């Protein structure tokens, strides 16, 4: 039997429904829910079964609800049951059933809440995938945290998760990066070429001018000397033909930038399992094979696209292109796979990359993208549908931009990066855990303001502090009890056997009810692909614990440690230990370390 009381009593509801309505299809029963009530006065949980089944059964919801009420009243552990509203059924559990959650938590430890929901399905979660053209910025940071927490959440829900980073190391942007690094290389050699003259010769100009490429140029000079340059009449280094240095500089620079990206990710607590190179995918012919597969299935054709709506771009021309019939799979228009110069579009390369993920065994793919890629969602989903005959679903999680504020004003840009606030700036300012927790305090597709002042403030409005303070308070109570032999062992194994009947106040039972919700929340958040729900839950759990702590100040009978009431103290220590365990379980999903004490 599951440790989750919501799962246990949902089984009871389904068993009764099958008896009352034996002909209802299983696919409808699968949608029956058992959720916490918004108001404890209405019970501990409510089911939508009567409402959901009424149409299929051709009966009124109230009639079905009445039968469910009569049958549920006889289920062990149900203290009260009543119909409510248009057909909901509210269930109140016996306090002993709720108290039984505490030993389950103490026995499971931080594994409490783990689920078999995912049934080992292999899920590839791809996130960050920043172009290796500069330092990671706060936009990458949000995607990194959301993707990493989502992967952790799916793993806790029983999926077999692979965390992946896609290296965009092919195309014009890395050529531009190589030219920018080459400029820093020539500077390191003491070139007399001006930046303006160099930019005039670089394809597309000098696009990456941040100071972060200065060390790359210096390392190139140290390793290769003047071998990658030509010598001007005055004896100084000048630009050599691109063919003599491009591949060397490009490979060297990408390796340097990728090492810096991995270092920044590690500082954020993100350690991905797989780093896949776009250039490698192309070199192995995976993209060509994917395109050939679409061609063989009659999904590609030579055609002319309609001109874009509104003002035409200056470079618009009607011409035949190799097009993918993406409208057959839900897209708005068919999409080109070849550029005018015959090279692949970014879309074509992405088709190859997703084909590669499927070939490596992904049974489900989740991509975490910036919101600026929202227009790309339909075409990518269409391509994956076509490639896999809809057997491998692709889901896209979009992350909106982050505005970093101090004193209510946008933060000054980074000198090192030149144009944006870097991820490392943010971590150095407030710390890894504060960054990760704060990035999960809003739904990913909602814009957010990262207030540097609030994130480090020790006040209730700061959820990072509020949750960590709850854990620190739990640990302080347990340390104090451990130092007093009268209370016995505070080890989880010992507390799991403690009588719990002394826990009966409204604030204690409210806290227990919240703890009981954690396994259900893990499953619901995993199914919705919404790791921010974990942050919200932990803030609510912390609020319930702090409420109990504060009530103990006014009511001595509710204090955790009472020398004259050892059995009641042990029961409360079990509650405190279970609370700390669930907080740690939730923080682990978020990738945040719990604190033992506040400083």
Tab-separated table of C-alpha atoms in Angstrom, residues 180-189 211-228 248-249 251-260 263 416:
chain	number	residue	atom	x	y	z
A	180	UNK	CA	36.407	37.657	-32.142
A	181	UNK	CA	38.839	35.311	-30.365
A	182	UNK	CA	41.300	35.747	-33.218
A	183	UNK	CA	41.154	39.499	-32.659
A	184	UNK	CA	42.087	38.998	-29.008
A	185	UNK	CA	44.872	36.670	-30.171
A	186	UNK	CA	46.293	39.358	-32.469
A	187	UNK	CA	46.052	41.869	-29.617
A	188	UNK	CA	48.000	39.482	-27.393
A	189	UNK	CA	50.704	39.394	-30.089
A	211	UNK	CA	36.417	41.143	-22.119
A	212	UNK	CA	35.826	37.433	-21.504
A	213	UNK	CA	37.675	36.605	-24.754
A	214	UNK	CA	40.905	38.347	-23.695
A	215	UNK	CA	42.156	35.273	-21.761
A	216	UNK	CA	41.319	33.093	-24.784
A	217	UNK	CA	43.478	35.289	-27.018
A	218	UNK	CA	46.305	35.197	-24.516
A	219	UNK	CA	46.142	31.396	-24.253
A	220	UNK	CA	46.148	31.088	-28.047
A	221	UNK	CA	49.230	33.284	-28.186
A	222	UNK	CA	50.932	31.268	-25.469
A	223	UNK	CA	50.213	27.957	-27.196
A	224	UNK	CA	50.703	28.855	-30.844
A	225	UNK	CA	52.933	31.918	-30.752
A	226	UNK	CA	52.665	33.804	-34.058
A	227	UNK	CA	51.958	30.662	-36.128
A	228	UNK	CA	48.311	31.625	-36.708
A	248	UNK	CA	42.104	25.763	-34.848
A	249	UNK	CA	40.784	28.947	-33.250
A	251	UNK	CA	37.844	24.509	-31.703
A	252	UNK	CA	40.110	26.095	-29.093
A	253	UNK	CA	37.607	28.850	-28.291
A	254	UNK	CA	34.583	26.557	-28.089
A	255	UNK	CA	36.460	24.247	-25.722
A	256	UNK	CA	37.411	27.236	-23.542
A	257	UNK	CA	33.880	28.649	-23.511
A	258	UNK	CA	32.303	25.251	-22.820
A	259	UNK	CA	34.661	24.716	-19.879
A	260	UNK	CA	33.580	28.108	-18.499
A	263	UNK	CA	32.140	25.716	-14.344
A	416	UNK	CA	33.254	41.190	-18.117
